[in-house]
């Protein structure tokens, strides 16, 4: 099966201009004008590829290709799904998400061009809000499809500016009735997601394809440190209640805890606002968010417990009050052999070197694995860089990823 590499790169380039900032990064928050523009482009590409396009109750965009029974949306045969997301982190890269979306459309076009029909229908899905950069949780669209969260709870999510999810959905301007978001039991035969690796493992191994076996879990907590804003010159060191120093001590503790626990756990404090934010004022308030990842539930709890209990001592020692709130906990999860083996077989048939590997990043495939055999196809990230403007992959590897996706879809949609 041949992949139209020129088309693929043109699609990625087009999407890479939507939400492009002066620093070269992409900012497309979920359900924003930029997100809507990217989605409209993809909806047109889906139709051009012959897909029947729908949208669901939480705003996932979905395009189906009919199976051999001649039916797409009204087929009684379980569907094989693929897709990813179009929202981004603040000032992110051009590939995290979009590759798995336009790559899926290009894979369908490869199947069309090669005259490959399938027993089962194929569906390309664009999940809403994977990154969690706007609403308090991420992987929103896939959590709604799997039933991990209810549609009602999704629609009531509120962003920090007070905008309610169900109102923000109006930016998409979808016409016609929405289909149910939650998948009916047994309606999905398998799910596979194409994505950049976002780490340096494939590059170091000089292999073009990874077949993902597990996805690490995640805890995010918001913590507010309430100290005393005061004069930076006139207040002696022993009379201060510096909210930033409390937050800094906590962040350093997270680093220490993650190193002590080991086993692949990682912890980050990537969002921090210091108020009132004057260079000659002792910080009175800090709002911080920590992001904790681990490959097993036990390790995730170990790091989370460490991080929460470290707060108490710091508050007392520094005379700073603390408030904390769990934003999100997503359990780590295994992918499924049916789908992992299909990816490996597809890579082998395409003559491409491959390896089985875990994912340290969260993906929509984690929720899809709750309801259907799932895996992911990783392609190498140059320098292991992601969630930053320099995220990049060799175009040859991008096209190879799409070729493996097309083969994988054909295998999963035609296997007994
Ligand atoms: C998503 O990219 C995440 O792992 O945060
Ligand atoms: Mn991401
Ligand atoms: Mn992603």
mmCIF file of C-alpha atoms and ligand atoms in Angstrom:
data_model
loop_
_atom_site.group_PDB
_atom_site.id
_atom_site.type_symbol
_atom_site.label_atom_id
_atom_site.label_comp_id
_atom_site.label_asym_id
_atom_site.label_seq_id
_atom_site.Cartn_x
_atom_site.Cartn_y
_atom_site.Cartn_z
ATOM 1 C CA UNK A 1 0.000 0.000 0.000
ATOM 2 C CA UNK A 2 1.368 3.349 -1.047
ATOM 3 C CA UNK A 3 1.099 6.490 1.066
ATOM 4 C CA UNK A 4 0.726 9.913 -0.577
ATOM 5 C CA UNK A 5 3.546 11.548 1.383
ATOM 6 C CA UNK A 6 3.083 14.916 -0.343
ATOM 7 C CA UNK A 7 -0.577 15.015 0.731
ATOM 8 C CA UNK A 8 0.315 13.975 4.295
ATOM 9 C CA UNK A 9 2.963 16.685 4.630
ATOM 10 C CA UNK A 10 0.643 19.296 3.103
ATOM 11 C CA UNK A 11 -2.067 18.405 5.629
ATOM 12 C CA UNK A 12 0.380 18.655 8.534
ATOM 13 C CA UNK A 13 1.712 21.938 7.219
ATOM 14 C CA UNK A 14 -1.802 23.342 6.867
ATOM 15 C CA UNK A 15 -2.745 22.372 10.433
ATOM 16 C CA UNK A 16 0.645 23.624 11.618
ATOM 17 C CA UNK A 17 -0.367 27.173 10.650
ATOM 18 C CA UNK A 18 -3.578 27.156 12.720
ATOM 19 C CA UNK A 19 -2.758 28.612 16.136
ATOM 20 C CA UNK A 20 0.893 29.264 15.211
ATOM 21 C CA UNK A 21 2.463 31.807 17.562
ATOM 22 C CA UNK A 22 5.435 34.160 17.004
ATOM 23 C CA UNK A 23 7.735 31.765 18.899
ATOM 24 C CA UNK A 24 6.932 29.001 16.393
ATOM 25 C CA UNK A 25 4.707 26.981 18.735
ATOM 26 C CA UNK A 26 1.102 25.895 18.183
ATOM 27 C CA UNK A 27 -1.581 26.883 20.688
ATOM 28 C CA UNK A 28 -4.965 25.291 19.989
ATOM 29 C CA UNK A 29 -7.054 25.047 23.125
ATOM 30 C CA UNK A 30 -9.973 22.638 23.105
ATOM 31 C CA UNK A 31 -13.137 24.107 21.569
ATOM 32 C CA UNK A 32 -11.381 27.354 20.633
ATOM 33 C CA UNK A 33 -11.652 29.166 17.274
ATOM 34 C CA UNK A 34 -8.334 27.579 16.269
ATOM 35 C CA UNK A 35 -9.529 24.110 17.244
ATOM 36 C CA UNK A 36 -12.709 24.676 15.217
ATOM 37 C CA UNK A 37 -10.688 25.758 12.164
ATOM 38 C CA UNK A 38 -8.462 22.676 12.377
ATOM 39 C CA UNK A 39 -11.500 20.469 12.759
ATOM 40 C CA UNK A 40 -13.288 22.050 9.773
ATOM 41 C CA UNK A 41 -10.222 21.321 7.627
ATOM 42 C CA UNK A 42 -10.164 17.698 8.773
ATOM 43 C CA UNK A 43 -13.920 17.288 8.220
ATOM 44 C CA UNK A 44 -13.393 18.372 4.590
ATOM 45 C CA UNK A 45 -10.468 15.970 4.228
ATOM 46 C CA UNK A 46 -12.621 13.160 5.645
ATOM 47 C CA UNK A 47 -15.351 13.855 3.082
ATOM 48 C CA UNK A 48 -12.781 13.989 0.267
ATOM 49 C CA UNK A 49 -11.568 10.551 1.393
ATOM 50 C CA UNK A 50 -15.130 9.243 1.037
ATOM 51 C CA UNK A 51 -15.973 9.082 4.741
ATOM 52 C CA UNK A 52 -19.485 9.724 6.074
ATOM 53 C CA UNK A 53 -18.961 12.471 8.662
ATOM 54 C CA UNK A 54 -20.826 12.872 11.969
ATOM 55 C CA UNK A 55 -20.196 14.589 15.311
ATOM 56 C CA UNK A 56 -21.095 13.251 18.729
ATOM 57 C CA UNK A 57 -22.568 14.761 21.902
ATOM 58 C CA UNK A 58 -19.246 15.934 23.356
ATOM 59 C CA UNK A 59 -17.899 17.193 20.005
ATOM 60 C CA UNK A 60 -15.764 14.292 18.804
ATOM 61 C CA UNK A 61 -15.571 14.440 14.984
ATOM 62 C CA UNK A 62 -16.138 11.049 13.380
ATOM 63 C CA UNK A 63 -15.915 9.800 9.791
ATOM 64 C CA UNK A 64 -16.813 6.279 8.671
ATOM 65 C CA UNK A 65 -15.919 4.115 5.676
ATOM 66 C CA UNK A 66 -18.379 1.350 5.009
ATOM 67 C CA UNK A 67 -17.618 -2.294 5.525
ATOM 68 C CA UNK A 68 -18.407 -5.145 3.160
ATOM 69 C CA UNK A 69 -22.071 -5.200 4.205
ATOM 70 C CA UNK A 70 -22.329 -1.822 2.454
ATOM 71 C CA UNK A 71 -23.162 0.056 5.643
ATOM 72 C CA UNK A 72 -21.151 2.727 7.496
ATOM 73 C CA UNK A 73 -23.036 4.241 10.441
ATOM 74 C CA UNK A 74 -25.888 1.741 10.401
ATOM 75 C CA UNK A 75 -23.733 -1.366 10.129
ATOM 76 C CA UNK A 76 -24.349 -4.055 12.754
ATOM 77 C CA UNK A 77 -20.707 -5.168 12.390
ATOM 78 C CA UNK A 78 -18.293 -3.861 15.090
ATOM 79 C CA UNK A 79 -16.104 -1.044 13.772
ATOM 80 C CA UNK A 80 -12.318 -0.675 13.716
ATOM 81 C CA UNK A 81 -11.430 2.830 14.911
ATOM 82 C CA UNK A 82 -8.367 5.046 14.618
ATOM 83 C CA UNK A 83 -7.664 8.680 15.425
ATOM 84 C CA UNK A 84 -6.119 11.182 17.801
ATOM 85 C CA UNK A 85 -6.616 14.838 18.783
ATOM 86 C CA UNK A 86 -6.231 18.349 17.316
ATOM 87 C CA UNK A 87 -5.956 20.383 20.528
ATOM 88 C CA UNK A 88 -2.458 21.249 21.751
ATOM 89 C CA UNK A 89 -0.496 22.239 24.818
ATOM 90 C CA UNK A 90 0.456 25.953 25.057
ATOM 91 C CA UNK A 91 3.107 26.560 22.385
ATOM 92 C CA UNK A 92 3.342 22.912 21.402
ATOM 93 C CA UNK A 93 4.507 21.089 18.294
ATOM 94 C CA UNK A 94 2.846 20.374 14.939
ATOM 95 C CA UNK A 95 2.675 16.577 15.247
ATOM 96 C CA UNK A 96 1.347 15.681 18.713
ATOM 97 C CA UNK A 97 -2.227 14.743 17.784
ATOM 98 C CA UNK A 98 -2.483 15.924 14.160
ATOM 99 C CA UNK A 99 -0.285 13.077 12.877
ATOM 100 C CA UNK A 100 -2.792 10.513 14.170
ATOM 101 C CA UNK A 101 -5.678 12.485 12.631
ATOM 102 C CA UNK A 102 -4.532 13.354 9.111
ATOM 103 C CA UNK A 103 -2.406 10.196 9.130
ATOM 104 C CA UNK A 104 -5.649 8.258 9.614
ATOM 105 C CA UNK A 105 -7.333 10.062 6.709
ATOM 106 C CA UNK A 106 -4.268 9.407 4.513
ATOM 107 C CA UNK A 107 -4.297 5.723 5.574
ATOM 108 C CA UNK A 108 -7.944 5.476 4.437
ATOM 109 C CA UNK A 109 -6.945 7.070 1.120
ATOM 110 C CA UNK A 110 -4.171 4.478 0.748
ATOM 111 C CA UNK A 111 -6.723 1.703 1.294
ATOM 112 C CA UNK A 112 -9.052 3.342 -1.237
ATOM 113 C CA UNK A 113 -6.283 3.702 -3.817
ATOM 114 C CA UNK A 114 -5.202 0.093 -3.370
ATOM 115 C CA UNK A 115 -8.808 -1.112 -3.705
ATOM 116 C CA UNK A 116 -8.717 -2.727 -0.253
ATOM 117 C CA UNK A 117 -12.199 -3.370 1.112
ATOM 118 C CA UNK A 118 -12.826 -4.506 4.686
ATOM 119 C CA UNK A 119 -15.325 -6.766 6.386
ATOM 120 C CA UNK A 120 -15.728 -4.265 9.228
ATOM 121 C CA UNK A 121 -16.389 -0.530 8.835
ATOM 122 C CA UNK A 122 -13.471 1.801 9.593
ATOM 123 C CA UNK A 123 -13.850 4.998 11.607
ATOM 124 C CA UNK A 124 -11.545 7.981 11.932
ATOM 125 C CA UNK A 125 -12.198 9.897 15.164
ATOM 126 C CA UNK A 126 -10.906 13.286 16.308
ATOM 127 C CA UNK A 127 -11.127 13.328 20.105
ATOM 128 C CA UNK A 128 -11.859 16.629 21.860
ATOM 129 C CA UNK A 129 -9.574 18.021 24.546
ATOM 130 C CA UNK A 130 -6.860 15.378 24.917
ATOM 131 C CA UNK A 131 -4.235 17.706 26.365
ATOM 132 C CA UNK A 132 -6.211 19.087 29.305
ATOM 133 C CA UNK A 133 -4.900 22.591 28.553
ATOM 134 C CA UNK A 134 -8.288 24.259 28.898
ATOM 135 C CA UNK A 135 -10.682 22.298 31.088
ATOM 136 C CA UNK A 136 -9.603 20.672 34.343
ATOM 137 C CA UNK A 137 -9.149 17.247 32.780
ATOM 138 C CA UNK A 138 -7.651 15.900 29.558
ATOM 139 C CA UNK A 139 -8.533 12.912 27.312
ATOM 140 C CA UNK A 140 -12.099 14.252 27.425
ATOM 141 C CA UNK A 141 -13.421 12.877 24.146
ATOM 142 C CA UNK A 142 -12.096 9.348 24.626
ATOM 143 C CA UNK A 143 -13.207 9.246 28.278
ATOM 144 C CA UNK A 144 -16.742 10.028 27.060
ATOM 145 C CA UNK A 145 -16.580 7.334 24.343
ATOM 146 C CA UNK A 146 -15.402 4.708 26.836
ATOM 147 C CA UNK A 147 -17.903 5.737 29.512
ATOM 148 C CA UNK A 148 -15.055 6.643 31.901
ATOM 149 C CA UNK A 149 -16.882 9.956 32.401
ATOM 150 C CA UNK A 150 -20.536 10.672 31.688
ATOM 151 C CA UNK A 151 -21.568 12.960 28.857
ATOM 152 C CA UNK A 152 -23.464 15.075 31.418
ATOM 153 C CA UNK A 153 -20.278 15.618 33.471
ATOM 154 C CA UNK A 154 -18.290 16.564 30.366
ATOM 155 C CA UNK A 155 -20.880 19.118 29.266
ATOM 156 C CA UNK A 156 -20.706 20.825 32.687
ATOM 157 C CA UNK A 157 -16.901 21.241 32.722
ATOM 158 C CA UNK A 158 -15.880 24.875 33.235
ATOM 159 C CA UNK A 159 -12.623 26.488 32.108
ATOM 160 C CA UNK A 160 -10.658 28.969 34.284
ATOM 161 C CA UNK A 161 -12.432 31.895 32.585
ATOM 162 C CA UNK A 162 -15.829 30.494 33.525
ATOM 163 C CA UNK A 163 -16.763 29.227 30.047
ATOM 164 C CA UNK A 164 -18.910 26.103 30.182
ATOM 165 C CA UNK A 165 -18.058 23.187 27.901
ATOM 166 C CA UNK A 166 -21.532 22.839 26.450
ATOM 167 C CA UNK A 167 -21.543 26.517 25.422
ATOM 168 C CA UNK A 168 -18.008 26.336 24.030
ATOM 169 C CA UNK A 169 -19.137 23.442 21.809
ATOM 170 C CA UNK A 170 -21.089 25.994 19.791
ATOM 171 C CA UNK A 171 -17.777 27.246 18.275
ATOM 172 C CA UNK A 172 -17.710 24.111 16.148
ATOM 173 C CA UNK A 173 -20.882 25.164 14.353
ATOM 174 C CA UNK A 174 -21.838 21.568 13.615
ATOM 175 C CA UNK A 175 -25.038 21.042 11.715
ATOM 176 C CA UNK A 176 -27.442 18.195 12.304
ATOM 177 C CA UNK A 177 -28.061 16.023 15.325
ATOM 178 C CA UNK A 178 -25.171 14.717 17.395
ATOM 179 C CA UNK A 179 -24.776 10.947 17.690
ATOM 180 C CA UNK A 180 -24.252 9.361 21.138
ATOM 181 C CA UNK A 181 -20.680 9.722 22.384
ATOM 182 C CA UNK A 182 -20.592 6.600 24.538
ATOM 183 C CA UNK A 183 -19.882 3.449 22.544
ATOM 184 C CA UNK A 184 -22.462 0.670 22.826
ATOM 185 C CA UNK A 185 -21.064 -2.510 24.390
ATOM 186 C CA UNK A 186 -19.293 -4.661 21.794
ATOM 187 C CA UNK A 187 -19.609 -2.049 19.038
ATOM 188 C CA UNK A 188 -15.827 -1.524 18.621
ATOM 189 C CA UNK A 189 -13.705 -4.413 17.353
ATOM 190 C CA UNK A 190 -10.368 -2.626 17.915
ATOM 191 C CA UNK A 191 -8.736 0.809 18.181
ATOM 192 C CA UNK A 192 -5.279 1.921 17.032
ATOM 193 C CA UNK A 193 -3.679 5.392 17.331
ATOM 194 C CA UNK A 194 -0.729 6.689 15.312
ATOM 195 C CA UNK A 195 1.428 9.160 17.276
ATOM 196 C CA UNK A 196 4.925 10.563 17.562
ATOM 197 C CA UNK A 197 6.878 8.802 20.312
ATOM 198 C CA UNK A 198 7.718 12.054 22.177
ATOM 199 C CA UNK A 199 10.812 10.398 23.656
ATOM 200 C CA UNK A 200 14.164 9.214 22.309
ATOM 201 C CA UNK A 201 13.854 5.416 22.466
ATOM 202 C CA UNK A 202 13.145 4.664 18.779
ATOM 203 C CA UNK A 203 15.779 7.131 17.616
ATOM 204 C CA UNK A 204 18.395 5.509 19.874
ATOM 205 C CA UNK A 205 17.385 2.063 18.612
ATOM 206 C CA UNK A 206 17.387 3.305 14.988
ATOM 207 C CA UNK A 207 13.939 1.759 14.460
ATOM 208 C CA UNK A 208 11.079 3.482 12.591
ATOM 209 C CA UNK A 209 8.117 1.859 14.385
ATOM 210 C CA UNK A 210 7.070 1.221 18.001
ATOM 211 C CA UNK A 211 4.126 -1.012 18.955
ATOM 212 C CA UNK A 212 2.824 0.327 22.271
ATOM 213 C CA UNK A 213 2.233 -2.225 25.033
ATOM 214 C CA UNK A 214 1.240 -0.023 28.027
ATOM 215 C CA UNK A 215 0.420 3.600 28.775
ATOM 216 C CA UNK A 216 1.566 5.250 32.015
ATOM 217 C CA UNK A 217 -1.018 6.696 34.417
ATOM 218 C CA UNK A 218 -1.330 10.273 35.584
ATOM 219 C CA UNK A 219 -2.245 12.330 38.643
ATOM 220 C CA UNK A 220 -2.602 16.103 38.469
ATOM 221 C CA UNK A 221 -3.161 18.178 41.604
ATOM 222 C CA UNK A 222 -3.682 21.914 41.977
ATOM 223 C CA UNK A 223 -2.156 23.436 45.113
ATOM 224 C CA UNK A 224 -2.595 26.991 46.397
ATOM 225 C CA UNK A 225 0.037 28.342 48.808
ATOM 226 C CA UNK A 226 -1.242 31.296 50.841
ATOM 227 C CA UNK A 227 1.493 33.304 52.558
ATOM 228 C CA UNK A 228 1.807 37.011 53.346
ATOM 229 C CA UNK A 229 2.603 39.611 50.685
ATOM 230 C CA UNK A 230 4.994 42.106 52.282
ATOM 231 C CA UNK A 231 7.853 44.507 51.638
ATOM 232 C CA UNK A 232 10.877 42.781 50.085
ATOM 233 C CA UNK A 233 13.303 45.232 51.679
ATOM 234 C CA UNK A 234 11.837 45.950 55.070
ATOM 235 C CA UNK A 235 10.793 42.436 56.158
ATOM 236 C CA UNK A 236 13.590 40.448 57.876
ATOM 237 C CA UNK A 237 14.092 36.881 56.667
ATOM 238 C CA UNK A 238 12.755 35.352 59.890
ATOM 239 C CA UNK A 239 9.470 37.280 59.690
ATOM 240 C CA UNK A 240 8.383 36.137 56.246
ATOM 241 C CA UNK A 241 5.677 33.793 55.013
ATOM 242 C CA UNK A 242 6.848 33.466 51.414
ATOM 243 C CA UNK A 243 4.343 31.491 49.319
ATOM 244 C CA UNK A 244 6.820 30.984 46.480
ATOM 245 C CA UNK A 245 9.507 29.475 48.721
ATOM 246 C CA UNK A 246 6.907 27.029 50.069
ATOM 247 C CA UNK A 247 5.973 26.067 46.505
ATOM 248 C CA UNK A 248 9.632 25.780 45.518
ATOM 249 C CA UNK A 249 10.355 23.503 48.483
ATOM 250 C CA UNK A 250 7.384 21.354 47.502
ATOM 251 C CA UNK A 251 8.529 21.144 43.842
ATOM 252 C CA UNK A 252 12.052 20.129 44.875
ATOM 253 C CA UNK A 253 10.482 17.494 47.138
ATOM 254 C CA UNK A 254 8.610 16.076 44.145
ATOM 255 C CA UNK A 255 11.902 15.697 42.290
ATOM 256 C CA UNK A 256 13.444 13.978 45.316
ATOM 257 C CA UNK A 257 10.438 11.698 45.809
ATOM 258 C CA UNK A 258 10.346 10.610 42.170
ATOM 259 C CA UNK A 259 14.058 9.797 42.238
ATOM 260 C CA UNK A 260 13.730 7.847 45.505
ATOM 261 C CA UNK A 261 10.705 5.841 44.370
ATOM 262 C CA UNK A 262 12.269 5.076 40.966
ATOM 263 C CA UNK A 263 10.666 2.435 38.731
ATOM 264 C CA UNK A 264 10.031 4.970 35.954
ATOM 265 C CA UNK A 265 7.929 7.461 37.955
ATOM 266 C CA UNK A 266 8.266 11.132 36.989
ATOM 267 C CA UNK A 267 6.948 14.326 38.554
ATOM 268 C CA UNK A 268 6.760 17.884 37.252
ATOM 269 C CA UNK A 269 5.531 21.282 38.394
ATOM 270 C CA UNK A 270 5.021 23.004 35.042
ATOM 271 C CA UNK A 271 2.427 25.606 35.931
ATOM 272 C CA UNK A 272 2.962 28.195 38.602
ATOM 273 C CA UNK A 273 1.547 31.698 39.079
ATOM 274 C CA UNK A 274 3.100 33.976 41.649
ATOM 275 C CA UNK A 275 1.075 36.874 43.086
ATOM 276 C CA UNK A 276 1.081 39.773 43.369
ATOM 277 C CA UNK A 277 4.088 39.357 41.070
ATOM 278 C CA UNK A 278 6.111 42.448 41.967
ATOM 279 C CA UNK A 279 9.897 42.305 42.002
ATOM 280 C CA UNK A 280 10.009 44.046 45.379
ATOM 281 C CA UNK A 281 7.119 42.160 47.009
ATOM 282 C CA UNK A 282 7.371 38.900 48.952
ATOM 283 C CA UNK A 283 5.047 36.477 47.136
ATOM 284 C CA UNK A 284 1.712 36.232 48.951
ATOM 285 C CA UNK A 285 0.065 33.571 46.845
ATOM 286 C CA UNK A 286 1.156 30.821 44.473
ATOM 287 C CA UNK A 287 -1.122 28.608 42.412
ATOM 288 C CA UNK A 288 0.725 25.510 41.222
ATOM 289 C CA UNK A 289 -0.159 22.305 39.405
ATOM 290 C CA UNK A 290 1.856 19.113 39.680
ATOM 291 C CA UNK A 291 1.793 16.337 37.085
ATOM 292 C CA UNK A 292 2.794 12.856 38.284
ATOM 293 C CA UNK A 293 3.223 9.807 36.016
ATOM 294 C CA UNK A 294 3.901 6.137 36.734
ATOM 295 C CA UNK A 295 3.705 2.820 34.891
ATOM 296 C CA UNK A 296 1.701 1.002 37.622
ATOM 297 C CA UNK A 297 -1.139 2.052 39.966
ATOM 298 C CA UNK A 298 0.977 1.171 43.031
ATOM 299 C CA UNK A 299 3.852 3.400 41.916
ATOM 300 C CA UNK A 300 1.432 6.181 40.974
ATOM 301 C CA UNK A 301 -0.115 6.070 44.458
ATOM 302 C CA UNK A 302 3.319 5.941 46.083
ATOM 303 C CA UNK A 303 4.394 9.153 44.346
ATOM 304 C CA UNK A 304 1.030 10.834 44.896
ATOM 305 C CA UNK A 305 1.034 9.983 48.636
ATOM 306 C CA UNK A 306 4.576 11.326 48.944
ATOM 307 C CA UNK A 307 3.621 14.564 47.202
ATOM 308 C CA UNK A 308 0.493 15.134 49.293
ATOM 309 C CA UNK A 309 2.086 14.296 52.639
ATOM 310 C CA UNK A 310 5.111 16.525 51.957
ATOM 311 C CA UNK A 311 2.749 19.503 51.840
ATOM 312 C CA UNK A 312 1.859 19.370 55.535
ATOM 313 C CA UNK A 313 5.369 19.821 56.881
ATOM 314 C CA UNK A 314 6.100 22.651 54.455
ATOM 315 C CA UNK A 315 2.964 24.591 55.413
ATOM 316 C CA UNK A 316 3.732 24.386 59.122
ATOM 317 C CA UNK A 317 7.412 25.170 58.771
ATOM 318 C CA UNK A 318 6.829 28.268 56.643
ATOM 319 C CA UNK A 319 3.597 29.535 58.189
ATOM 320 C CA UNK A 320 1.882 29.215 54.829
ATOM 321 C CA UNK A 321 -1.672 27.952 54.393
ATOM 322 C CA UNK A 322 -2.371 25.312 51.784
ATOM 323 C CA UNK A 323 -5.367 24.268 49.752
ATOM 324 C CA UNK A 324 -5.179 21.384 47.351
ATOM 325 C CA UNK A 325 -7.506 19.716 44.895
ATOM 326 C CA UNK A 326 -7.223 16.562 42.810
ATOM 327 C CA UNK A 327 -7.750 17.580 39.183
ATOM 328 C CA UNK A 328 -7.438 14.210 37.554
ATOM 329 C CA UNK A 329 -6.296 10.639 38.142
ATOM 330 C CA UNK A 330 -6.043 8.258 35.193
ATOM 331 C CA UNK A 331 -4.885 4.717 35.899
ATOM 332 C CA UNK A 332 -2.048 3.246 33.826
ATOM 333 C CA UNK A 333 -3.279 0.599 31.439
ATOM 334 C CA UNK A 334 -2.102 -2.233 29.247
ATOM 335 C CA UNK A 335 -2.756 -2.281 25.522
ATOM 336 C CA UNK A 336 -4.170 -5.494 24.044
ATOM 337 C CA UNK A 337 -2.259 -8.275 22.276
ATOM 338 C CA UNK A 338 -4.779 -8.460 19.405
ATOM 339 C CA UNK A 339 -3.945 -4.884 18.450
ATOM 340 C CA UNK A 340 -0.239 -4.926 19.428
ATOM 341 C CA UNK A 341 0.377 -7.994 17.292
ATOM 342 C CA UNK A 342 -1.527 -6.436 14.375
ATOM 343 C CA UNK A 343 0.833 -3.424 14.508
ATOM 344 C CA UNK A 344 3.878 -5.689 14.635
ATOM 345 C CA UNK A 345 2.581 -7.774 11.736
ATOM 346 C CA UNK A 346 1.795 -4.666 9.695
ATOM 347 C CA UNK A 347 5.307 -3.290 10.284
ATOM 348 C CA UNK A 348 6.853 -6.623 9.298
ATOM 349 C CA UNK A 349 4.719 -6.797 6.116
ATOM 350 C CA UNK A 350 5.830 -3.268 5.229
ATOM 351 C CA UNK A 351 9.446 -4.378 5.743
ATOM 352 C CA UNK A 352 9.993 -1.981 8.637
ATOM 353 C CA UNK A 353 11.991 -2.558 11.810
ATOM 354 C CA UNK A 354 9.920 -2.322 14.972
ATOM 355 C CA UNK A 355 9.923 -2.854 18.720
ATOM 356 C CA UNK A 356 7.381 -3.238 21.517
ATOM 357 C CA UNK A 357 7.541 -0.324 23.939
ATOM 358 C CA UNK A 358 5.652 1.483 26.739
ATOM 359 C CA UNK A 359 4.308 5.041 26.454
ATOM 360 C CA UNK A 360 5.237 7.545 29.148
ATOM 361 C CA UNK A 361 2.748 10.086 27.741
ATOM 362 C CA UNK A 362 -1.021 9.815 28.109
ATOM 363 C CA UNK A 363 -3.091 9.132 25.007
ATOM 364 C CA UNK A 364 -6.729 8.632 24.068
ATOM 365 C CA UNK A 365 -5.844 4.980 23.433
ATOM 366 C CA UNK A 366 -5.719 4.528 27.222
ATOM 367 C CA UNK A 367 -9.480 5.090 27.524
ATOM 368 C CA UNK A 368 -10.271 3.232 24.310
ATOM 369 C CA UNK A 369 -8.450 0.226 25.797
ATOM 370 C CA UNK A 370 -11.099 0.147 28.552
ATOM 371 C CA UNK A 371 -13.703 -0.937 25.983
ATOM 372 C CA UNK A 372 -11.841 -2.420 22.992
ATOM 373 C CA UNK A 373 -8.550 -4.137 22.126
ATOM 374 C CA UNK A 374 -6.221 -1.195 21.523
ATOM 375 C CA UNK A 375 -2.643 -0.288 20.685
ATOM 376 C CA UNK A 376 -0.621 2.558 19.257
ATOM 377 C CA UNK A 377 1.908 3.017 16.464
ATOM 378 C CA UNK A 378 4.841 5.236 17.460
ATOM 379 C CA UNK A 379 7.248 6.899 15.024
ATOM 380 C CA UNK A 380 10.567 8.432 16.153
ATOM 381 C CA UNK A 381 10.772 11.971 17.548
ATOM 382 C CA UNK A 382 13.932 13.799 16.498
ATOM 383 C CA UNK A 383 15.998 14.404 19.623
ATOM 384 C CA UNK A 384 13.118 12.962 21.675
ATOM 385 C CA UNK A 385 11.507 16.441 21.748
ATOM 386 C CA UNK A 386 7.777 17.075 22.223
ATOM 387 C CA UNK A 387 5.329 19.517 23.856
ATOM 388 C CA UNK A 388 7.572 22.258 22.450
ATOM 389 C CA UNK A 389 7.929 24.059 19.105
ATOM 390 C CA UNK A 390 10.968 21.976 18.058
ATOM 391 C CA UNK A 391 8.971 18.726 18.023
ATOM 392 C CA UNK A 392 9.799 17.030 14.688
ATOM 393 C CA UNK A 393 9.937 13.684 12.893
ATOM 394 C CA UNK A 394 11.730 12.709 9.681
ATOM 395 C CA UNK A 395 9.087 12.899 6.869
ATOM 396 C CA UNK A 396 10.087 9.382 5.805
ATOM 397 C CA UNK A 397 9.148 8.107 9.264
ATOM 398 C CA UNK A 398 5.829 9.986 9.161
ATOM 399 C CA UNK A 399 4.905 8.253 5.896
ATOM 400 C CA UNK A 400 6.088 4.896 7.220
ATOM 401 C CA UNK A 401 3.848 5.341 10.265
ATOM 402 C CA UNK A 402 0.872 5.972 7.984
ATOM 403 C CA UNK A 403 1.726 2.908 5.883
ATOM 404 C CA UNK A 404 1.831 0.751 9.018
ATOM 405 C CA UNK A 405 -1.477 2.264 10.138
ATOM 406 C CA UNK A 406 -3.111 1.414 6.789
ATOM 407 C CA UNK A 407 -1.829 -2.187 7.009
ATOM 408 C CA UNK A 408 -2.923 -2.465 10.655
ATOM 409 C CA UNK A 409 -6.427 -1.248 9.820
ATOM 410 C CA UNK A 410 -6.690 -3.774 6.973
ATOM 411 C CA UNK A 411 -5.560 -6.582 9.302
ATOM 412 C CA UNK A 412 -7.889 -5.634 12.165
ATOM 413 C CA UNK A 413 -10.868 -4.987 9.898
ATOM 414 C CA UNK A 414 -10.530 -8.275 8.036
ATOM 415 C CA UNK A 415 -9.241 -10.712 10.668
ATOM 416 C CA UNK A 416 -11.660 -13.530 11.592
HETATM 417 C C1 LIG B 1 -0.432 14.313 26.797
HETATM 418 O O1 LIG B 1 0.278 14.554 25.844
HETATM 419 C C2 LIG B 1 0.184 14.081 28.073
HETATM 420 O O2 LIG B 1 0.808 13.010 28.245
HETATM 421 O O3 LIG B 1 0.108 14.985 28.916
HETATM 422 MN MN1 LIG B 2 0.503 15.930 24.121
HETATM 423 MN MN1 LIG B 3 -0.980 13.534 21.819
#
